Amino acid sequence: MAVAGLLLLAFAFFAVGQAAATRNSAQTAADAAALAAGQKYRDRLSTELLDAIRTGAPWKDLLGGRGVPGAEACANARWFAGRNDADATCTAGSYPTSFAVEADTRKTVGRSVIPGTENTHASARARAVVEPRCTPGPEPDPTPAPTPGEGDGPGQGDEPPADDPPADKPPGGDPPTDDPPAGPPTVNLTCEDGKEWTVDPADPRDLPEAADLFSVRLAE
């Protein structure tokens, strides 16, 4: 009887261990899926932000971590959960942007001395938050307009007769100018740890990475 009791106790401990291992698998899947959603959103946000600066479109909401749909990020969460042998649901939240994931293991705890474990799946939840790491920096100084030098304009008595157009001005109006229109302005960003970025739409060679602009972390 004593031996049988010890065996039963050992099997019970084994069942508890099986359940704990399955629960850990669920938590790993949930954490990975939530982080995958946040990182996908961060990458999309960074691309949209830099495109907006390059084209002169509104960009400050994007810098604050908002303005991109979360469907693609949640699809990435479900894909990562599947890689960890789990199924997941994903819900996007706002302000700050976050992704709440619930993962269910595809495998069960398995057969044990405890009834019903062969049909029991483990579930776990995780939430990832996407936070901005930068704020708008000082606006660049405007380029001063050129000032005409003295003597460049006509003096007194040099005005053409009222009935005759100026020699350098065609009858149809002002001559066309060859100057191209001004492009979008340069944007300065002040980021964590005192890092400064200058994003010049005309010179896209030195641009911040997505991880420079936004952080992704697991939240309680």
PDB file of C-alpha atoms in Angstrom:
ATOM      1  CA  MET A   1       0.000   0.000   0.000  1.00  0.00           C
ATOM      2  CA  ALA A   2       2.798   2.393   0.872  1.00  0.00           C
ATOM      3  CA  VAL A   3       4.490   1.759  -2.463  1.00  0.00           C
ATOM      4  CA  ALA A   4       1.223   2.266  -4.334  1.00  0.00           C
ATOM      5  CA  GLY A   5       0.647   5.522  -2.482  1.00  0.00           C
ATOM      6  CA  LEU A   6       4.118   6.759  -3.367  1.00  0.00           C
ATOM      7  CA  LEU A   7       3.578   5.873  -7.019  1.00  0.00           C
ATOM      8  CA  LEU A   8       0.266   7.716  -7.088  1.00  0.00           C
ATOM      9  CA  LEU A   9       1.910  10.759  -5.527  1.00  0.00           C
ATOM     10  CA  ALA A  10       4.719  10.623  -8.065  1.00  0.00           C
ATOM     11  CA  PHE A  11       2.244  10.475 -10.947  1.00  0.00           C
ATOM     12  CA  ALA A  12       0.342  13.410  -9.475  1.00  0.00           C
ATOM     13  CA  PHE A  13       3.524  15.480  -9.300  1.00  0.00           C
ATOM     14  CA  PHE A  14       4.255  14.496 -12.887  1.00  0.00           C
ATOM     15  CA  ALA A  15       0.817  15.727 -13.947  1.00  0.00           C
ATOM     16  CA  VAL A  16       1.423  19.034 -12.205  1.00  0.00           C
ATOM     17  CA  GLY A  17       4.734  19.320 -14.029  1.00  0.00           C
ATOM     18  CA  GLN A  18       3.035  18.613 -17.351  1.00  0.00           C
ATOM     19  CA  ALA A  19       0.476  21.333 -16.673  1.00  0.00           C
ATOM     20  CA  ALA A  20       3.184  23.825 -15.709  1.00  0.00           C
ATOM     21  CA  ALA A  21       5.173  23.081 -18.862  1.00  0.00           C
ATOM     22  CA  THR A  22       2.078  23.565 -21.015  1.00  0.00           C
ATOM     23  CA  ARG A  23       1.285  26.802 -19.204  1.00  0.00           C
ATOM     24  CA  ASN A  24       4.838  28.045 -19.833  1.00  0.00           C
ATOM     25  CA  SER A  25       4.450  27.233 -23.518  1.00  0.00           C
ATOM     26  CA  ALA A  26       1.278  29.296 -23.639  1.00  0.00           C
ATOM     27  CA  GLN A  27       2.961  32.255 -21.951  1.00  0.00           C
ATOM     28  CA  THR A  28       5.941  32.066 -24.300  1.00  0.00           C
ATOM     29  CA  ALA A  29       3.589  32.060 -27.280  1.00  0.00           C
ATOM     30  CA  ALA A  30       1.595  35.010 -25.924  1.00  0.00           C
ATOM     31  CA  ASP A  31       4.706  37.080 -25.158  1.00  0.00           C
ATOM     32  CA  ALA A  32       6.250  36.397 -28.559  1.00  0.00           C
ATOM     33  CA  ALA A  33       3.007  37.158 -30.385  1.00  0.00           C
ATOM     34  CA  ALA A  34       2.457  40.452 -28.550  1.00  0.00           C
ATOM     35  CA  LEU A  35       6.028  41.586 -29.225  1.00  0.00           C
ATOM     36  CA  ALA A  36       5.691  40.562 -32.867  1.00  0.00           C
ATOM     37  CA  ALA A  37       2.586  42.726 -33.195  1.00  0.00           C
ATOM     38  CA  GLY A  38       4.309  45.696 -31.580  1.00  0.00           C
ATOM     39  CA  GLN A  39       7.401  45.377 -33.743  1.00  0.00           C
ATOM     40  CA  LYS A  40       5.360  45.097 -36.931  1.00  0.00           C
ATOM     41  CA  TYR A  41       3.406  48.194 -35.961  1.00  0.00           C
ATOM     42  CA  ARG A  42       6.641  50.035 -35.117  1.00  0.00           C
ATOM     43  CA  ASP A  43       8.135  49.227 -38.519  1.00  0.00           C
ATOM     44  CA  ARG A  44       5.012  50.415 -40.334  1.00  0.00           C
ATOM     45  CA  LEU A  45       4.848  53.546 -38.195  1.00  0.00           C
ATOM     46  CA  SER A  46       8.474  54.419 -38.943  1.00  0.00           C
ATOM     47  CA  THR A  47       7.960  53.983 -42.686  1.00  0.00           C
ATOM     48  CA  GLU A  48       4.801  56.117 -42.685  1.00  0.00           C
ATOM     49  CA  LEU A  49       6.476  58.808 -40.561  1.00  0.00           C
ATOM     50  CA  LEU A  50       9.519  59.186 -42.795  1.00  0.00           C
ATOM     51  CA  ASP A  51       7.329  59.137 -45.923  1.00  0.00           C
ATOM     52  CA  ALA A  52       5.166  61.914 -44.455  1.00  0.00           C
ATOM     53  CA  ILE A  53       8.217  64.053 -43.682  1.00  0.00           C
ATOM     54  CA  ARG A  54       9.604  63.405 -47.158  1.00  0.00           C
ATOM     55  CA  THR A  55       6.374  64.469 -48.885  1.00  0.00           C
ATOM     56  CA  GLY A  56       5.407  67.301 -46.533  1.00  0.00           C
ATOM     57  CA  ALA A  57       2.315  65.496 -45.187  1.00  0.00           C
ATOM     58  CA  PRO A  58       1.215  65.796 -41.515  1.00  0.00           C
ATOM     59  CA  TRP A  59       3.552  63.678 -39.392  1.00  0.00           C
ATOM     60  CA  LYS A  60       3.268  64.640 -35.699  1.00  0.00           C
ATOM     61  CA  ASP A  61       0.553  62.078 -34.864  1.00  0.00           C
ATOM     62  CA  LEU A  62       2.752  59.391 -36.408  1.00  0.00           C
ATOM     63  CA  LEU A  63       5.696  60.529 -34.301  1.00  0.00           C
ATOM     64  CA  GLY A  64       3.425  60.164 -31.264  1.00  0.00           C
ATOM     65  CA  GLY A  65       2.784  56.510 -32.133  1.00  0.00           C
ATOM     66  CA  ARG A  66      -0.665  56.832 -33.705  1.00  0.00           C
ATOM     67  CA  GLY A  67      -2.191  56.865 -37.144  1.00  0.00           C
ATOM     68  CA  VAL A  68      -1.451  53.401 -38.564  1.00  0.00           C
ATOM     69  CA  PRO A  69      -4.064  50.587 -38.714  1.00  0.00           C
ATOM     70  CA  GLY A  70      -3.337  47.663 -36.411  1.00  0.00           C
ATOM     71  CA  ALA A  71      -4.702  44.831 -38.578  1.00  0.00           C
ATOM     72  CA  GLU A  72      -1.334  43.969 -40.111  1.00  0.00           C
ATOM     73  CA  ALA A  73       0.311  43.920 -36.684  1.00  0.00           C
ATOM     74  CA  CYS A  74      -2.334  41.563 -35.280  1.00  0.00           C
ATOM     75  CA  ALA A  75      -1.920  39.272 -38.281  1.00  0.00           C
ATOM     76  CA  ASN A  76       1.771  39.097 -37.431  1.00  0.00           C
ATOM     77  CA  ALA A  77       0.885  38.200 -33.838  1.00  0.00           C
ATOM     78  CA  ARG A  78      -1.260  35.273 -34.954  1.00  0.00           C
ATOM     79  CA  TRP A  79       1.481  34.058 -37.283  1.00  0.00           C
ATOM     80  CA  PHE A  80       4.072  34.101 -34.494  1.00  0.00           C
ATOM     81  CA  ALA A  81       1.706  32.284 -32.157  1.00  0.00           C
ATOM     82  CA  GLY A  82       1.366  29.548 -34.748  1.00  0.00           C
ATOM     83  CA  ARG A  83       5.145  29.233 -34.857  1.00  0.00           C
ATOM     84  CA  ASN A  84       4.935  28.432 -31.140  1.00  0.00           C
ATOM     85  CA  ASP A  85       2.182  25.840 -31.693  1.00  0.00           C
ATOM     86  CA  ALA A  86      -0.576  28.071 -30.348  1.00  0.00           C
ATOM     87  CA  ASP A  87      -3.625  29.962 -31.577  1.00  0.00           C
ATOM     88  CA  ALA A  88      -3.978  33.615 -30.642  1.00  0.00           C
ATOM     89  CA  THR A  89      -6.451  36.462 -30.610  1.00  0.00           C
ATOM     90  CA  CYS A  90      -5.153  40.024 -30.833  1.00  0.00           C
ATOM     91  CA  THR A  91      -6.774  43.320 -29.896  1.00  0.00           C
ATOM     92  CA  ALA A  92      -5.240  46.704 -30.662  1.00  0.00           C
ATOM     93  CA  GLY A  93      -5.529  49.483 -28.093  1.00  0.00           C
ATOM     94  CA  SER A  94      -4.704  53.158 -28.315  1.00  0.00           C
ATOM     95  CA  TYR A  95      -2.950  55.873 -26.326  1.00  0.00           C
ATOM     96  CA  PRO A  96      -0.469  54.448 -25.864  1.00  0.00           C
ATOM     97  CA  THR A  97      -0.741  52.095 -28.797  1.00  0.00           C
ATOM     98  CA  SER A  98      -0.783  48.532 -27.489  1.00  0.00           C
ATOM     99  CA  PHE A  99      -1.592  44.995 -28.560  1.00  0.00           C
ATOM    100  CA  ALA A 100      -3.274  42.557 -26.171  1.00  0.00           C
ATOM    101  CA  VAL A 101      -2.828  38.900 -27.095  1.00  0.00           C
ATOM    102  CA  GLU A 102      -4.398  35.752 -25.668  1.00  0.00           C
ATOM    103  CA  ALA A 103      -2.746  32.497 -26.736  1.00  0.00           C
ATOM    104  CA  ASP A 104      -4.124  28.955 -26.401  1.00  0.00           C
ATOM    105  CA  THR A 105      -1.828  25.973 -26.839  1.00  0.00           C
ATOM    106  CA  ARG A 106      -2.743  23.540 -29.583  1.00  0.00           C
ATOM    107  CA  LYS A 107      -1.427  20.646 -27.543  1.00  0.00           C
ATOM    108  CA  THR A 108      -3.135  19.485 -24.376  1.00  0.00           C
ATOM    109  CA  VAL A 109      -1.566  18.753 -21.026  1.00  0.00           C
ATOM    110  CA  GLY A 110      -1.772  15.042 -21.870  1.00  0.00           C
ATOM    111  CA  ARG A 111      -2.973  11.961 -20.074  1.00  0.00           C
ATOM    112  CA  SER A 112      -2.267  11.742 -16.365  1.00  0.00           C
ATOM    113  CA  VAL A 113      -3.704  10.390 -13.132  1.00  0.00           C
ATOM    114  CA  ILE A 114      -5.742  13.591 -12.900  1.00  0.00           C
ATOM    115  CA  PRO A 115      -8.979  13.188 -14.906  1.00  0.00           C
ATOM    116  CA  GLY A 116      -9.567  15.466 -17.889  1.00  0.00           C
ATOM    117  CA  THR A 117      -5.997  16.623 -18.517  1.00  0.00           C
ATOM    118  CA  GLU A 118      -5.936  14.912 -21.913  1.00  0.00           C
ATOM    119  CA  ASN A 119      -8.462  17.532 -23.120  1.00  0.00           C
ATOM    120  CA  THR A 120      -7.052  20.531 -21.263  1.00  0.00           C
ATOM    121  CA  HIS A 121      -5.270  23.321 -23.148  1.00  0.00           C
ATOM    122  CA  ALA A 122      -3.306  26.117 -21.510  1.00  0.00           C
ATOM    123  CA  SER A 123      -4.019  29.821 -22.047  1.00  0.00           C
ATOM    124  CA  ALA A 124      -1.953  32.915 -21.353  1.00  0.00           C
ATOM    125  CA  ARG A 125      -2.165  36.633 -21.988  1.00  0.00           C
ATOM    126  CA  ALA A 126       0.401  39.286 -22.868  1.00  0.00           C
ATOM    127  CA  ARG A 127       0.315  42.944 -23.831  1.00  0.00           C
ATOM    128  CA  ALA A 128       2.928  44.877 -25.789  1.00  0.00           C
ATOM    129  CA  VAL A 129       3.114  48.670 -25.787  1.00  0.00           C
ATOM    130  CA  VAL A 130       4.593  50.836 -28.551  1.00  0.00           C
ATOM    131  CA  GLU A 131       5.953  54.122 -27.205  1.00  0.00           C
ATOM    132  CA  PRO A 132       7.548  57.085 -28.987  1.00  0.00           C
ATOM    133  CA  ARG A 133      11.183  57.781 -28.228  1.00  0.00           C
ATOM    134  CA  CYS A 134      11.368  61.166 -29.965  1.00  0.00           C
ATOM    135  CA  THR A 135       9.657  64.551 -29.912  1.00  0.00           C
ATOM    136  CA  PRO A 136       9.732  67.379 -32.454  1.00  0.00           C
ATOM    137  CA  GLY A 137      12.953  69.341 -32.128  1.00  0.00           C
ATOM    138  CA  PRO A 138      13.503  73.027 -32.834  1.00  0.00           C
ATOM    139  CA  GLU A 139      12.342  74.177 -36.224  1.00  0.00           C
ATOM    140  CA  PRO A 140      15.166  74.972 -38.649  1.00  0.00           C
ATOM    141  CA  ASP A 141      15.953  78.632 -39.239  1.00  0.00           C
ATOM    142  CA  PRO A 142      14.213  79.919 -42.356  1.00  0.00           C
ATOM    143  CA  THR A 143      16.437  80.818 -45.273  1.00  0.00           C
ATOM    144  CA  PRO A 144      16.414  84.625 -45.626  1.00  0.00           C
ATOM    145  CA  ALA A 145      15.236  86.031 -48.914  1.00  0.00           C
ATOM    146  CA  PRO A 146      17.945  87.772 -50.952  1.00  0.00           C
ATOM    147  CA  THR A 147      17.979  91.541 -50.521  1.00  0.00           C
ATOM    148  CA  PRO A 148      18.432  93.601 -53.697  1.00  0.00           C
ATOM    149  CA  GLY A 149      21.591  95.665 -53.629  1.00  0.00           C
ATOM    150  CA  GLU A 150      21.620  99.410 -53.894  1.00  0.00           C
ATOM    151  CA  GLY A 151      21.447 100.685 -57.418  1.00  0.00           C
ATOM    152  CA  ASP A 152      19.946  97.480 -58.753  1.00  0.00           C
ATOM    153  CA  GLY A 153      16.552  99.028 -59.383  1.00  0.00           C
ATOM    154  CA  PRO A 154      15.660 101.886 -61.693  1.00  0.00           C
ATOM    155  CA  GLY A 155      16.335 105.378 -60.441  1.00  0.00           C
ATOM    156  CA  GLN A 156      14.194 108.452 -60.608  1.00  0.00           C
ATOM    157  CA  GLY A 157      13.398 109.426 -64.101  1.00  0.00           C
ATOM    158  CA  ASP A 158      14.150 105.943 -65.410  1.00  0.00           C
ATOM    159  CA  GLU A 159      10.522 104.774 -65.467  1.00  0.00           C
ATOM    160  CA  PRO A 160       9.356 103.692 -68.922  1.00  0.00           C
ATOM    161  CA  PRO A 161       6.522 105.609 -70.538  1.00  0.00           C
ATOM    162  CA  ALA A 162       3.081 104.555 -69.360  1.00  0.00           C
ATOM    163  CA  ASP A 163       2.061 103.324 -72.810  1.00  0.00           C
ATOM    164  CA  ASP A 164       5.148 101.168 -73.371  1.00  0.00           C
ATOM    165  CA  PRO A 165       5.877  97.940 -71.407  1.00  0.00           C
ATOM    166  CA  PRO A 166       9.331  97.628 -69.835  1.00  0.00           C
ATOM    167  CA  ALA A 167      11.942  96.219 -72.160  1.00  0.00           C
ATOM    168  CA  ASP A 168      12.540  93.171 -69.932  1.00  0.00           C
ATOM    169  CA  LYS A 169       8.882  92.415 -69.350  1.00  0.00           C
ATOM    170  CA  PRO A 170       6.812  90.782 -72.098  1.00  0.00           C
ATOM    171  CA  PRO A 171       3.345  92.191 -72.825  1.00  0.00           C
ATOM    172  CA  GLY A 172       1.714  89.035 -71.448  1.00  0.00           C
ATOM    173  CA  GLY A 173       2.882  89.641 -67.856  1.00  0.00           C
ATOM    174  CA  ASP A 174       5.762  88.484 -65.697  1.00  0.00           C
ATOM    175  CA  PRO A 175       8.323  86.226 -67.386  1.00  0.00           C
ATOM    176  CA  PRO A 176       8.412  82.596 -66.206  1.00  0.00           C
ATOM    177  CA  THR A 177      10.902  81.838 -63.477  1.00  0.00           C
ATOM    178  CA  ASP A 178      13.351  78.957 -63.590  1.00  0.00           C
ATOM    179  CA  ASP A 179      13.465  78.548 -59.792  1.00  0.00           C
ATOM    180  CA  PRO A 180      11.939  75.198 -58.684  1.00  0.00           C
ATOM    181  CA  PRO A 181       9.256  75.294 -55.978  1.00  0.00           C
ATOM    182  CA  ALA A 182      10.482  74.899 -52.420  1.00  0.00           C
ATOM    183  CA  GLY A 183      10.326  71.312 -51.136  1.00  0.00           C
ATOM    184  CA  PRO A 184       9.168  70.069 -47.718  1.00  0.00           C
ATOM    185  CA  PRO A 185      11.135  71.563 -44.819  1.00  0.00           C
ATOM    186  CA  THR A 186      13.835  69.792 -42.864  1.00  0.00           C
ATOM    187  CA  VAL A 187      12.577  68.237 -39.603  1.00  0.00           C
ATOM    188  CA  ASN A 188      14.581  68.032 -36.389  1.00  0.00           C
ATOM    189  CA  LEU A 189      13.845  65.284 -33.848  1.00  0.00           C
ATOM    190  CA  THR A 190      15.002  65.104 -30.235  1.00  0.00           C
ATOM    191  CA  CYS A 191      15.139  61.516 -28.976  1.00  0.00           C
ATOM    192  CA  GLU A 192      15.993  59.632 -25.804  1.00  0.00           C
ATOM    193  CA  ASP A 193      19.516  59.899 -24.395  1.00  0.00           C
ATOM    194  CA  GLY A 194      19.885  63.291 -26.061  1.00  0.00           C
ATOM    195  CA  LYS A 195      20.123  61.878 -29.574  1.00  0.00           C
ATOM    196  CA  GLU A 196      19.323  64.447 -32.252  1.00  0.00           C
ATOM    197  CA  TRP A 197      18.174  63.586 -35.761  1.00  0.00           C
ATOM    198  CA  THR A 198      17.830  65.922 -38.713  1.00  0.00           C
ATOM    199  CA  VAL A 199      15.586  64.473 -41.404  1.00  0.00           C
ATOM    200  CA  ASP A 200      16.154  66.252 -44.701  1.00  0.00           C
ATOM    201  CA  PRO A 201      13.544  65.272 -47.320  1.00  0.00           C
ATOM    202  CA  ALA A 202      16.030  66.157 -50.052  1.00  0.00           C
ATOM    203  CA  ASP A 203      18.784  63.926 -48.610  1.00  0.00           C
ATOM    204  CA  PRO A 204      17.369  60.588 -47.359  1.00  0.00           C
ATOM    205  CA  ARG A 205      20.734  58.920 -46.741  1.00  0.00           C
ATOM    206  CA  ASP A 206      21.043  59.359 -42.965  1.00  0.00           C
ATOM    207  CA  LEU A 207      17.691  58.351 -41.478  1.00  0.00           C
ATOM    208  CA  PRO A 208      16.794  56.939 -38.053  1.00  0.00           C
ATOM    209  CA  GLU A 209      15.860  53.278 -37.738  1.00  0.00           C
ATOM    210  CA  ALA A 210      12.484  52.168 -36.412  1.00  0.00           C
ATOM    211  CA  ALA A 211      14.090  51.240 -33.073  1.00  0.00           C
ATOM    212  CA  ASP A 212      15.502  54.783 -32.820  1.00  0.00           C
ATOM    213  CA  LEU A 213      12.017  56.259 -33.107  1.00  0.00           C
ATOM    214  CA  PHE A 214       9.838  53.850 -31.091  1.00  0.00           C
ATOM    215  CA  SER A 215      10.267  51.300 -28.317  1.00  0.00           C
ATOM    216  CA  VAL A 216       8.308  48.064 -27.906  1.00  0.00           C
ATOM    217  CA  ARG A 217       7.984  46.449 -24.486  1.00  0.00           C
ATOM    218  CA  LEU A 218       5.814  43.974 -22.637  1.00  0.00           C
ATOM    219  CA  ALA A 219       3.469  45.572 -20.122  1.00  0.00           C
ATOM    220  CA  GLU A 220       1.787  44.122 -17.059  1.00  0.00           C
TER     221      GLU A 220
END
